[in-house]
């Protein structure tokens, strides 16, 4: 048990230093490695496998609803980036510039895509002709580059992996519907697969995406009380279409501009999973995206028949779940800690005595609850237990969200809460940017979104006293 | 039928201008679009879907054999690129340089990866400690950038999508085995899924990958007689390990250098599919990678019950194949040409008379053969026909390869063949680079590989008359 203990000690406890705990998990669970380029990370096999599971689930959702994947160029000419005024204002300052190709200086600098609205619009302008072609429901999986000053694995890095959906529609109504449909897919992904409860709604004017008419967000509550923006969906109206001269001949034979959306989720979600479900023993992965859902740890594996039985079990379990057999020379205790730290939802222990009784021990990562289970029942017991682990992760996260949700009617209440707690402060708002600034200055809290689920906490904005327009979810964001 | 005719006429016949025929297919089958950046292409949904099918098949192969995906950074510091002398000599002149991030000039220029050996080695050096960790069997799916002067969709572009495998092993033997194992996977992919017969073998010294000890290639014969290098697998020895100081503690407790491989296939394969199977009617896709394996074209679709039946068929066919129902307003003739041009392996026609008889017409893309088929038999008839189409594509391509394979003993024979034919010229070679240069100069043919299947065509090198070492496959390459 000494190795075992050493291993657990290597992770900083959450209560001691949450940021260090997070970094420890990222590195020790072998999710990422730092690279030789500042702010650029490497997704190691375990981190990449989680990302691939997320992509498979979401890719299935959007393909089932008629979306198609494409691949756009990596580079954007400076002139193209500048076509939409708000967009270039938002992204211009944080892009990386290619100025040399081979041995030649480029006539026009090319930036590495920070997002690809401009490239999609440029393509749409070339291929769109008639209303009969609409809608275009496009998506791409790729990495993008934003020259961030301070970086952290998954949460903020100069390169990250994501999907960016870009659609154009005949009417504003259809585009608005798409924006919200995608928000529902994001919700389904987060709440039913990543087991991450959300607060959802539009962003305030000051917090919208560069060039968007409306930005909707899904916001998740992390274990430390800070908020993670987990995905956004934007409605652009026809602003980009006009800037890029994307037109089509409409049903009435007139030339029209299509209405556009874009939407994205990224490897940031892995940061969200870590900070939603992890604990002082390490990662705890939702079964839907865990690279291994079950790890088999043989006990006394040198004894006759143990490894054979364990391998037999791996074969039969592989038919209905993602299963890993740890045959390494490490002690069972070391393996228990290792796979607990890596967040595998279920551990299956099997030793000589279990084999005699045709049973094994199943141990849940979330509660560490143990159950002796007949081998003949595993094909029903394991899926059932994985479902229970998933539900328990959601319940625990939902309890954290509830415990950290504070409804305040007055500025006094807001201030007292902000001083003693971290979480969502729900409070009314007049709709003025000045009051957002004042809130930020006085409490350190900024607006996260205007939740779909509104409550009338007071009639006036607690900041300025003018009539209240909406209830805002204020928070401290990652 | 006038629309139909117009459509078919829009593709330049192969015999008239093969290069233009190729470009026509790329654009008119909606595989790619040109972008606003010279040499950068866009994969449109149909092209991207083919690529996703290829990736799914190959990803399955390598995962089943223990390989794991990772994601490496997009950018390489100049100093890292320069660590391995041969490698930087090979790639240095053709990379794109990032010199500015946000508003700051970078202290060290970063190049966009042209390939990622340097990044993988840098990572391996950080995470490898003991022989117990070996082998690392890593792969990544991404795009890379090489600043090519002349570009063509899929065949040579400044950005292309690929997989790059990078593995390190305890011994040279294991690494050599891996190099050849991957070549076998590539062969399986090309011959059994893309239906593309190959000539396989090591490259000559002058044609090896920058920094490799051995480069093995799979070479495919295109319909015009030119050769496409479809994939390569490299054995590096411990050269990169030494250059990047990648070490591990061996079984005998000494510090050792691991042995390395890398291997790649790319969207180039799509160019290969086009030029292997396409004809004057357009694309012809191998069923394994066709986005749609069957297209249902309703005949007299305005008549009662036709569309309903067609939709019913789509539902039942979707259980065992990738099926598209074309419900558009276009005429059946227009649809026939359209989907023929897009290379869908099977067309299913169904009209009122067919419905009365509980049958439909199945038409093969490769031979245009028609067969009336009872609807009740479709679940066996369609998979069988798809298999027959695949086999016929392979046979046709194999016949082209045979017809274009010329075995020459003397330089006279080589010259006569080179003047009148295009294809593989198989001839003996002494092993000297001077003779490769002479062959190129005198005939325009260059060495493609030293085929595994050797024949003793003569005892001497026909170029210099010195003793022959190997039979080389000479050709004109894309």
PDB file of C-alpha atoms in Angstrom, chain A residues 190-451:
ATOM      1  CA  UNK A 190     -23.934  17.961 -21.493  1.00  0.00           C
ATOM      2  CA  UNK A 191     -26.831  16.900 -19.291  1.00  0.00           C
ATOM      3  CA  UNK A 192     -27.415  13.334 -20.534  1.00  0.00           C
ATOM      4  CA  UNK A 193     -23.922  12.254 -21.561  1.00  0.00           C
ATOM      5  CA  UNK A 194     -21.451  14.426 -19.645  1.00  0.00           C
ATOM      6  CA  UNK A 195     -23.858  14.509 -16.656  1.00  0.00           C
ATOM      7  CA  UNK A 196     -23.280  18.235 -16.285  1.00  0.00           C
ATOM      8  CA  UNK A 197     -26.318  20.340 -15.289  1.00  0.00           C
ATOM      9  CA  UNK A 198     -26.608  23.699 -17.024  1.00  0.00           C
ATOM     10  CA  UNK A 199     -27.966  27.193 -16.839  1.00  0.00           C
ATOM     11  CA  UNK A 200     -28.910  28.280 -20.365  1.00  0.00           C
ATOM     12  CA  UNK A 201     -29.906  31.482 -22.060  1.00  0.00           C
ATOM     13  CA  UNK A 202     -28.884  34.441 -24.228  1.00  0.00           C
ATOM     14  CA  UNK A 203     -25.791  36.503 -23.494  1.00  0.00           C
ATOM     15  CA  UNK A 204     -26.167  40.193 -22.776  1.00  0.00           C
ATOM     16  CA  UNK A 205     -25.386  42.668 -25.555  1.00  0.00           C
ATOM     17  CA  UNK A 206     -21.832  43.306 -24.329  1.00  0.00           C
ATOM     18  CA  UNK A 207     -20.995  39.628 -24.161  1.00  0.00           C
ATOM     19  CA  UNK A 208     -22.144  38.511 -27.609  1.00  0.00           C
ATOM     20  CA  UNK A 209     -19.922  36.863 -30.225  1.00  0.00           C
ATOM     21  CA  UNK A 210     -18.159  39.279 -32.570  1.00  0.00           C
ATOM     22  CA  UNK A 211     -20.669  39.964 -35.350  1.00  0.00           C
ATOM     23  CA  UNK A 212     -23.666  38.088 -33.884  1.00  0.00           C
ATOM     24  CA  UNK A 213     -27.200  39.406 -33.359  1.00  0.00           C
ATOM     25  CA  UNK A 214     -27.869  36.855 -30.628  1.00  0.00           C
ATOM     26  CA  UNK A 215     -25.538  34.573 -28.706  1.00  0.00           C
ATOM     27  CA  UNK A 216     -26.965  31.766 -26.591  1.00  0.00           C
ATOM     28  CA  UNK A 217     -24.799  29.931 -24.094  1.00  0.00           C
ATOM     29  CA  UNK A 218     -24.770  26.868 -21.907  1.00  0.00           C
ATOM     30  CA  UNK A 219     -23.136  27.624 -18.579  1.00  0.00           C
ATOM     31  CA  UNK A 220     -21.970  24.934 -16.137  1.00  0.00           C
ATOM     32  CA  UNK A 221     -21.176  25.246 -12.431  1.00  0.00           C
ATOM     33  CA  UNK A 222     -17.763  23.899 -11.499  1.00  0.00           C
ATOM     34  CA  UNK A 223     -16.984  22.289  -8.153  1.00  0.00           C
ATOM     35  CA  UNK A 224     -15.208  25.426  -6.898  1.00  0.00           C
ATOM     36  CA  UNK A 225     -18.165  27.689  -7.680  1.00  0.00           C
ATOM     37  CA  UNK A 226     -16.740  29.231 -10.827  1.00  0.00           C
ATOM     38  CA  UNK A 227     -18.684  29.095 -14.073  1.00  0.00           C
ATOM     39  CA  UNK A 228     -17.620  27.422 -17.296  1.00  0.00           C
ATOM     40  CA  UNK A 229     -19.102  28.608 -20.576  1.00  0.00           C
ATOM     41  CA  UNK A 230     -19.430  25.177 -22.156  1.00  0.00           C
ATOM     42  CA  UNK A 231     -20.784  26.064 -25.592  1.00  0.00           C
ATOM     43  CA  UNK A 232     -22.347  28.876 -27.597  1.00  0.00           C
ATOM     44  CA  UNK A 233     -24.789  29.146 -30.498  1.00  0.00           C
ATOM     45  CA  UNK A 234     -25.031  32.346 -32.528  1.00  0.00           C
ATOM     46  CA  UNK A 235     -27.666  33.902 -34.759  1.00  0.00           C
ATOM     47  CA  UNK A 236     -26.146  36.365 -37.240  1.00  0.00           C
ATOM     48  CA  UNK A 237     -29.177  37.651 -39.107  1.00  0.00           C
ATOM     49  CA  UNK A 238     -27.979  38.536 -42.607  1.00  0.00           C
ATOM     50  CA  UNK A 239     -25.042  40.667 -41.454  1.00  0.00           C
ATOM     51  CA  UNK A 240     -22.332  38.293 -42.627  1.00  0.00           C
ATOM     52  CA  UNK A 241     -24.228  37.502 -45.835  1.00  0.00           C
ATOM     53  CA  UNK A 242     -24.290  41.194 -46.719  1.00  0.00           C
ATOM     54  CA  UNK A 243     -20.638  41.707 -45.778  1.00  0.00           C
ATOM     55  CA  UNK A 244     -19.582  38.735 -47.943  1.00  0.00           C
ATOM     56  CA  UNK A 245     -22.169  39.221 -50.664  1.00  0.00           C
ATOM     57  CA  UNK A 246     -23.739  35.793 -50.175  1.00  0.00           C
ATOM     58  CA  UNK A 247     -26.947  35.873 -52.220  1.00  0.00           C
ATOM     59  CA  UNK A 248     -29.539  33.565 -53.740  1.00  0.00           C
ATOM     60  CA  UNK A 249     -32.469  33.823 -56.062  1.00  0.00           C
ATOM     61  CA  UNK A 250     -35.556  33.524 -53.895  1.00  0.00           C
ATOM     62  CA  UNK A 251     -38.930  31.918 -54.554  1.00  0.00           C
ATOM     63  CA  UNK A 252     -40.125  35.265 -55.934  1.00  0.00           C
ATOM     64  CA  UNK A 253     -37.137  35.498 -58.297  1.00  0.00           C
ATOM     65  CA  UNK A 254     -35.534  38.390 -56.394  1.00  0.00           C
ATOM     66  CA  UNK A 255     -31.950  38.334 -55.137  1.00  0.00           C
ATOM     67  CA  UNK A 256     -31.892  37.748 -51.388  1.00  0.00           C
ATOM     68  CA  UNK A 257     -29.438  37.384 -48.509  1.00  0.00           C
ATOM     69  CA  UNK A 258     -29.579  34.164 -46.478  1.00  0.00           C
ATOM     70  CA  UNK A 259     -29.685  34.148 -42.668  1.00  0.00           C
ATOM     71  CA  UNK A 260     -26.833  32.574 -40.822  1.00  0.00           C
ATOM     72  CA  UNK A 261     -25.893  30.732 -37.634  1.00  0.00           C
ATOM     73  CA  UNK A 262     -22.710  29.385 -36.106  1.00  0.00           C
ATOM     74  CA  UNK A 263     -22.116  27.296 -33.001  1.00  0.00           C
ATOM     75  CA  UNK A 264     -19.255  25.592 -31.229  1.00  0.00           C
ATOM     76  CA  UNK A 265     -18.159  23.298 -28.446  1.00  0.00           C
ATOM     77  CA  UNK A 266     -14.560  22.428 -27.765  1.00  0.00           C
ATOM     78  CA  UNK A 267     -12.050  20.435 -25.740  1.00  0.00           C
ATOM     79  CA  UNK A 268     -12.982  22.929 -23.009  1.00  0.00           C
ATOM     80  CA  UNK A 269     -15.731  20.422 -22.183  1.00  0.00           C
ATOM     81  CA  UNK A 270     -13.021  18.083 -20.887  1.00  0.00           C
ATOM     82  CA  UNK A 271     -11.985  20.810 -18.439  1.00  0.00           C
ATOM     83  CA  UNK A 272     -15.665  20.983 -17.473  1.00  0.00           C
ATOM     84  CA  UNK A 273     -15.854  17.231 -16.874  1.00  0.00           C
ATOM     85  CA  UNK A 274     -12.754  17.369 -14.668  1.00  0.00           C
ATOM     86  CA  UNK A 275     -14.020  20.241 -12.537  1.00  0.00           C
ATOM     87  CA  UNK A 276     -17.599  18.969 -12.335  1.00  0.00           C
ATOM     88  CA  UNK A 277     -16.985  15.362 -11.337  1.00  0.00           C
ATOM     89  CA  UNK A 278     -13.409  15.073 -10.077  1.00  0.00           C
ATOM     90  CA  UNK A 279     -12.492  14.694  -6.410  1.00  0.00           C
ATOM     91  CA  UNK A 280      -9.385  14.325  -4.245  1.00  0.00           C
ATOM     92  CA  UNK A 281      -8.820  10.826  -5.626  1.00  0.00           C
ATOM     93  CA  UNK A 282      -8.664  12.136  -9.171  1.00  0.00           C
ATOM     94  CA  UNK A 283     -10.860  12.154 -12.238  1.00  0.00           C
ATOM     95  CA  UNK A 284     -14.365  10.709 -12.275  1.00  0.00           C
ATOM     96  CA  UNK A 285     -15.541  10.153 -15.816  1.00  0.00           C
ATOM     97  CA  UNK A 286     -19.144   9.969 -17.032  1.00  0.00           C
ATOM     98  CA  UNK A 287     -19.563   6.445 -18.496  1.00  0.00           C
ATOM     99  CA  UNK A 288     -20.681   7.796 -21.895  1.00  0.00           C
ATOM    100  CA  UNK A 289     -17.286   9.357 -22.596  1.00  0.00           C
ATOM    101  CA  UNK A 290     -14.916   7.295 -20.421  1.00  0.00           C
ATOM    102  CA  UNK A 291     -12.246   5.671 -22.625  1.00  0.00           C
ATOM    103  CA  UNK A 292     -12.615   2.592 -20.404  1.00  0.00           C
ATOM    104  CA  UNK A 293     -15.950   2.091 -18.667  1.00  0.00           C
ATOM    105  CA  UNK A 294     -14.728  -0.934 -16.715  1.00  0.00           C
ATOM    106  CA  UNK A 295     -11.213  -1.862 -15.658  1.00  0.00           C
ATOM    107  CA  UNK A 296     -10.535  -5.460 -14.683  1.00  0.00           C
ATOM    108  CA  UNK A 297      -7.953  -5.797 -11.914  1.00  0.00           C
ATOM    109  CA  UNK A 298      -6.884  -9.397 -11.291  1.00  0.00           C
ATOM    110  CA  UNK A 299      -6.046 -10.194  -7.670  1.00  0.00           C
ATOM    111  CA  UNK A 300      -3.184 -12.644  -7.080  1.00  0.00           C
ATOM    112  CA  UNK A 301      -2.712 -12.765 -10.816  1.00  0.00           C
ATOM    113  CA  UNK A 302       0.302 -15.076 -10.547  1.00  0.00           C
ATOM    114  CA  UNK A 303      -2.001 -17.860  -9.279  1.00  0.00           C
ATOM    115  CA  UNK A 304      -3.144 -20.425 -11.770  1.00  0.00           C
ATOM    116  CA  UNK A 305      -6.235 -19.579 -13.712  1.00  0.00           C
ATOM    117  CA  UNK A 306      -6.613 -15.952 -12.570  1.00  0.00           C
ATOM    118  CA  UNK A 307      -5.258 -14.203 -15.678  1.00  0.00           C
ATOM    119  CA  UNK A 308      -7.008 -16.717 -17.930  1.00  0.00           C
ATOM    120  CA  UNK A 309     -10.333 -15.974 -16.246  1.00  0.00           C
ATOM    121  CA  UNK A 310      -9.660 -12.234 -16.386  1.00  0.00           C
ATOM    122  CA  UNK A 311      -8.942 -12.419 -20.126  1.00  0.00           C
ATOM    123  CA  UNK A 312     -12.066 -14.471 -20.681  1.00  0.00           C
ATOM    124  CA  UNK A 313     -14.071 -11.809 -18.862  1.00  0.00           C
ATOM    125  CA  UNK A 314     -12.496  -9.060 -20.982  1.00  0.00           C
ATOM    126  CA  UNK A 315     -13.639 -10.836 -24.131  1.00  0.00           C
ATOM    127  CA  UNK A 316     -17.195 -11.244 -22.943  1.00  0.00           C
ATOM    128  CA  UNK A 317     -17.479  -7.740 -21.456  1.00  0.00           C
ATOM    129  CA  UNK A 318     -16.082  -6.176 -24.654  1.00  0.00           C
ATOM    130  CA  UNK A 319     -19.349  -7.102 -26.346  1.00  0.00           C
ATOM    131  CA  UNK A 320     -21.289  -4.494 -24.392  1.00  0.00           C
ATOM    132  CA  UNK A 321     -18.830  -2.024 -22.840  1.00  0.00           C
ATOM    133  CA  UNK A 322     -15.366  -0.492 -23.219  1.00  0.00           C
ATOM    134  CA  UNK A 323     -13.225  -2.667 -20.983  1.00  0.00           C
ATOM    135  CA  UNK A 324      -9.541  -2.641 -20.053  1.00  0.00           C
ATOM    136  CA  UNK A 325      -7.667  -5.496 -18.387  1.00  0.00           C
ATOM    137  CA  UNK A 326      -4.676  -4.317 -16.355  1.00  0.00           C
ATOM    138  CA  UNK A 327      -2.187  -7.191 -16.584  1.00  0.00           C
ATOM    139  CA  UNK A 328       0.812  -5.095 -15.534  1.00  0.00           C
ATOM    140  CA  UNK A 329       3.190  -6.149 -12.763  1.00  0.00           C
ATOM    141  CA  UNK A 330       1.965  -3.461 -10.395  1.00  0.00           C
ATOM    142  CA  UNK A 331       0.240  -4.465  -7.158  1.00  0.00           C
ATOM    143  CA  UNK A 332      -3.566  -4.574  -7.059  1.00  0.00           C
ATOM    144  CA  UNK A 333      -3.500  -1.655  -4.605  1.00  0.00           C
ATOM    145  CA  UNK A 334      -1.439   0.427  -7.005  1.00  0.00           C
ATOM    146  CA  UNK A 335      -3.814  -0.423  -9.839  1.00  0.00           C
ATOM    147  CA  UNK A 336      -6.853   0.492  -7.732  1.00  0.00           C
ATOM    148  CA  UNK A 337      -5.428   3.987  -7.118  1.00  0.00           C
ATOM    149  CA  UNK A 338      -4.203   4.400 -10.681  1.00  0.00           C
ATOM    150  CA  UNK A 339      -7.571   3.650 -12.288  1.00  0.00           C
ATOM    151  CA  UNK A 340      -9.469   5.529  -9.611  1.00  0.00           C
ATOM    152  CA  UNK A 341      -7.263   8.535 -10.389  1.00  0.00           C
ATOM    153  CA  UNK A 342      -7.988   8.075 -14.079  1.00  0.00           C
ATOM    154  CA  UNK A 343     -11.696   8.101 -13.326  1.00  0.00           C
ATOM    155  CA  UNK A 344     -12.791   4.720 -14.705  1.00  0.00           C
ATOM    156  CA  UNK A 345     -16.468   4.401 -13.643  1.00  0.00           C
ATOM    157  CA  UNK A 346     -16.337   0.730 -12.575  1.00  0.00           C
ATOM    158  CA  UNK A 347     -13.577  -1.551 -11.319  1.00  0.00           C
ATOM    159  CA  UNK A 348     -13.955  -5.301 -11.526  1.00  0.00           C
ATOM    160  CA  UNK A 349     -11.779  -7.250  -9.088  1.00  0.00           C
ATOM    161  CA  UNK A 350     -11.347 -10.962  -9.553  1.00  0.00           C
ATOM    162  CA  UNK A 351      -9.135 -13.355  -7.591  1.00  0.00           C
ATOM    163  CA  UNK A 352      -8.880 -17.104  -6.875  1.00  0.00           C
ATOM    164  CA  UNK A 353     -11.633 -17.101  -4.238  1.00  0.00           C
ATOM    165  CA  UNK A 354     -14.010 -15.196  -6.513  1.00  0.00           C
ATOM    166  CA  UNK A 355     -13.351 -17.634  -9.328  1.00  0.00           C
ATOM    167  CA  UNK A 356     -14.221 -20.551  -7.045  1.00  0.00           C
ATOM    168  CA  UNK A 357     -17.561 -18.889  -6.345  1.00  0.00           C
ATOM    169  CA  UNK A 358     -18.167 -17.778  -9.963  1.00  0.00           C
ATOM    170  CA  UNK A 359     -18.345 -14.169  -8.837  1.00  0.00           C
ATOM    171  CA  UNK A 360     -16.386 -10.939  -8.851  1.00  0.00           C
ATOM    172  CA  UNK A 361     -16.358  -7.620  -6.999  1.00  0.00           C
ATOM    173  CA  UNK A 362     -17.653  -4.502  -8.754  1.00  0.00           C
ATOM    174  CA  UNK A 363     -16.533  -1.188  -7.262  1.00  0.00           C
ATOM    175  CA  UNK A 364     -18.063   2.152  -8.255  1.00  0.00           C
ATOM    176  CA  UNK A 365     -15.669   5.065  -8.815  1.00  0.00           C
ATOM    177  CA  UNK A 366     -18.163   7.658  -7.581  1.00  0.00           C
ATOM    178  CA  UNK A 367     -19.183   6.131  -4.233  1.00  0.00           C
ATOM    179  CA  UNK A 368     -16.543   3.356  -3.893  1.00  0.00           C
ATOM    180  CA  UNK A 369     -19.503   1.086  -3.135  1.00  0.00           C
ATOM    181  CA  UNK A 370     -18.632  -2.596  -3.579  1.00  0.00           C
ATOM    182  CA  UNK A 371     -20.920  -5.391  -4.726  1.00  0.00           C
ATOM    183  CA  UNK A 372     -20.206  -9.090  -5.092  1.00  0.00           C
ATOM    184  CA  UNK A 373     -21.744 -10.024  -8.427  1.00  0.00           C
ATOM    185  CA  UNK A 374     -22.235 -13.455 -10.029  1.00  0.00           C
ATOM    186  CA  UNK A 375     -20.244 -13.645 -13.272  1.00  0.00           C
ATOM    187  CA  UNK A 376     -23.366 -14.858 -15.054  1.00  0.00           C
ATOM    188  CA  UNK A 377     -25.127 -11.565 -14.230  1.00  0.00           C
ATOM    189  CA  UNK A 378     -22.435  -9.167 -15.516  1.00  0.00           C
ATOM    190  CA  UNK A 379     -24.106  -8.442 -18.846  1.00  0.00           C
ATOM    191  CA  UNK A 380     -27.056  -6.909 -17.014  1.00  0.00           C
ATOM    192  CA  UNK A 381     -25.314  -5.766 -13.810  1.00  0.00           C
ATOM    193  CA  UNK A 382     -22.620  -3.681 -15.535  1.00  0.00           C
ATOM    194  CA  UNK A 383     -24.891  -1.616 -17.820  1.00  0.00           C
ATOM    195  CA  UNK A 384     -27.221  -1.047 -14.865  1.00  0.00           C
ATOM    196  CA  UNK A 385     -24.363   0.048 -12.616  1.00  0.00           C
ATOM    197  CA  UNK A 386     -22.910   2.337 -15.297  1.00  0.00           C
ATOM    198  CA  UNK A 387     -26.326   3.988 -15.481  1.00  0.00           C
ATOM    199  CA  UNK A 388     -26.379   4.380 -11.704  1.00  0.00           C
ATOM    200  CA  UNK A 389     -22.891   5.911 -11.692  1.00  0.00           C
ATOM    201  CA  UNK A 390     -23.953   8.377 -14.393  1.00  0.00           C
ATOM    202  CA  UNK A 391     -27.084   9.340 -12.471  1.00  0.00           C
ATOM    203  CA  UNK A 392     -25.151   9.762  -9.253  1.00  0.00           C
ATOM    204  CA  UNK A 393     -22.598  12.016 -10.962  1.00  0.00           C
ATOM    205  CA  UNK A 394     -25.429  14.177 -12.270  1.00  0.00           C
ATOM    206  CA  UNK A 395     -27.154  14.327  -8.881  1.00  0.00           C
ATOM    207  CA  UNK A 396     -23.937  15.343  -7.152  1.00  0.00           C
ATOM    208  CA  UNK A 397     -23.289  18.037  -9.739  1.00  0.00           C
ATOM    209  CA  UNK A 398     -26.892  19.236  -9.559  1.00  0.00           C
ATOM    210  CA  UNK A 399     -26.622  19.470  -5.788  1.00  0.00           C
ATOM    211  CA  UNK A 400     -23.497  21.600  -6.194  1.00  0.00           C
ATOM    212  CA  UNK A 401     -25.336  23.862  -8.664  1.00  0.00           C
ATOM    213  CA  UNK A 402     -28.289  24.208  -6.274  1.00  0.00           C
ATOM    214  CA  UNK A 403     -26.082  24.842  -3.253  1.00  0.00           C
ATOM    215  CA  UNK A 404     -24.195  27.520  -5.210  1.00  0.00           C
ATOM    216  CA  UNK A 405     -27.254  29.306  -6.642  1.00  0.00           C
ATOM    217  CA  UNK A 406     -28.058  32.495  -4.772  1.00  0.00           C
ATOM    218  CA  UNK A 407     -31.146  34.604  -5.496  1.00  0.00           C
ATOM    219  CA  UNK A 408     -30.658  38.204  -4.419  1.00  0.00           C
ATOM    220  CA  UNK A 409     -33.159  41.056  -4.564  1.00  0.00           C
ATOM    221  CA  UNK A 410     -30.971  43.893  -3.303  1.00  0.00           C
ATOM    222  CA  UNK A 411     -27.414  45.040  -3.824  1.00  0.00           C
ATOM    223  CA  UNK A 412     -26.768  44.435  -0.125  1.00  0.00           C
ATOM    224  CA  UNK A 413     -27.678  40.796  -0.534  1.00  0.00           C
ATOM    225  CA  UNK A 414     -25.565  40.555  -3.676  1.00  0.00           C
ATOM    226  CA  UNK A 415     -22.530  42.027  -1.897  1.00  0.00           C
ATOM    227  CA  UNK A 416     -22.880  39.853   1.189  1.00  0.00           C
ATOM    228  CA  UNK A 417     -23.204  36.752  -1.009  1.00  0.00           C
ATOM    229  CA  UNK A 418     -20.282  37.715  -3.221  1.00  0.00           C
ATOM    230  CA  UNK A 419     -18.083  38.180  -0.154  1.00  0.00           C
ATOM    231  CA  UNK A 420     -18.845  34.837   1.432  1.00  0.00           C
ATOM    232  CA  UNK A 421     -19.731  32.491  -1.437  1.00  0.00           C
ATOM    233  CA  UNK A 422     -18.790  31.568  -4.978  1.00  0.00           C
ATOM    234  CA  UNK A 423     -21.473  30.525  -7.426  1.00  0.00           C
ATOM    235  CA  UNK A 424     -24.306  31.945  -9.474  1.00  0.00           C
ATOM    236  CA  UNK A 425     -25.809  35.112  -8.112  1.00  0.00           C
ATOM    237  CA  UNK A 426     -29.204  35.577  -9.714  1.00  0.00           C
ATOM    238  CA  UNK A 427     -30.366  39.188  -9.674  1.00  0.00           C
ATOM    239  CA  UNK A 428     -32.513  41.515 -11.756  1.00  0.00           C
ATOM    240  CA  UNK A 429     -31.020  43.876 -14.315  1.00  0.00           C
ATOM    241  CA  UNK A 430     -32.163  46.986 -16.154  1.00  0.00           C
ATOM    242  CA  UNK A 431     -30.450  46.046 -19.414  1.00  0.00           C
ATOM    243  CA  UNK A 432     -27.762  48.769 -19.298  1.00  0.00           C
ATOM    244  CA  UNK A 433     -24.097  47.953 -19.842  1.00  0.00           C
ATOM    245  CA  UNK A 434     -23.156  50.517 -17.205  1.00  0.00           C
ATOM    246  CA  UNK A 435     -24.804  48.366 -14.555  1.00  0.00           C
ATOM    247  CA  UNK A 436     -22.908  45.277 -15.753  1.00  0.00           C
ATOM    248  CA  UNK A 437     -19.705  47.280 -15.346  1.00  0.00           C
ATOM    249  CA  UNK A 438     -20.744  48.483 -11.901  1.00  0.00           C
ATOM    250  CA  UNK A 439     -21.584  44.955 -10.777  1.00  0.00           C
ATOM    251  CA  UNK A 440     -18.220  43.715 -11.963  1.00  0.00           C
ATOM    252  CA  UNK A 441     -16.398  46.542 -10.214  1.00  0.00           C
ATOM    253  CA  UNK A 442     -18.275  46.253  -6.930  1.00  0.00           C
ATOM    254  CA  UNK A 443     -18.417  42.467  -6.598  1.00  0.00           C
ATOM    255  CA  UNK A 444     -16.103  40.872  -9.178  1.00  0.00           C
ATOM    256  CA  UNK A 445     -19.129  39.149 -10.690  1.00  0.00           C
ATOM    257  CA  UNK A 446     -19.966  39.484 -14.378  1.00  0.00           C
ATOM    258  CA  UNK A 447     -23.037  38.525 -16.367  1.00  0.00           C
ATOM    259  CA  UNK A 448     -22.943  34.941 -17.644  1.00  0.00           C
ATOM    260  CA  UNK A 449     -26.316  34.772 -19.360  1.00  0.00           C
ATOM    261  CA  UNK A 450     -29.977  35.727 -19.090  1.00  0.00           C
ATOM    262  CA  UNK A 451     -31.426  32.362 -18.046  1.00  0.00           C
TER     263      UNK A 451
END
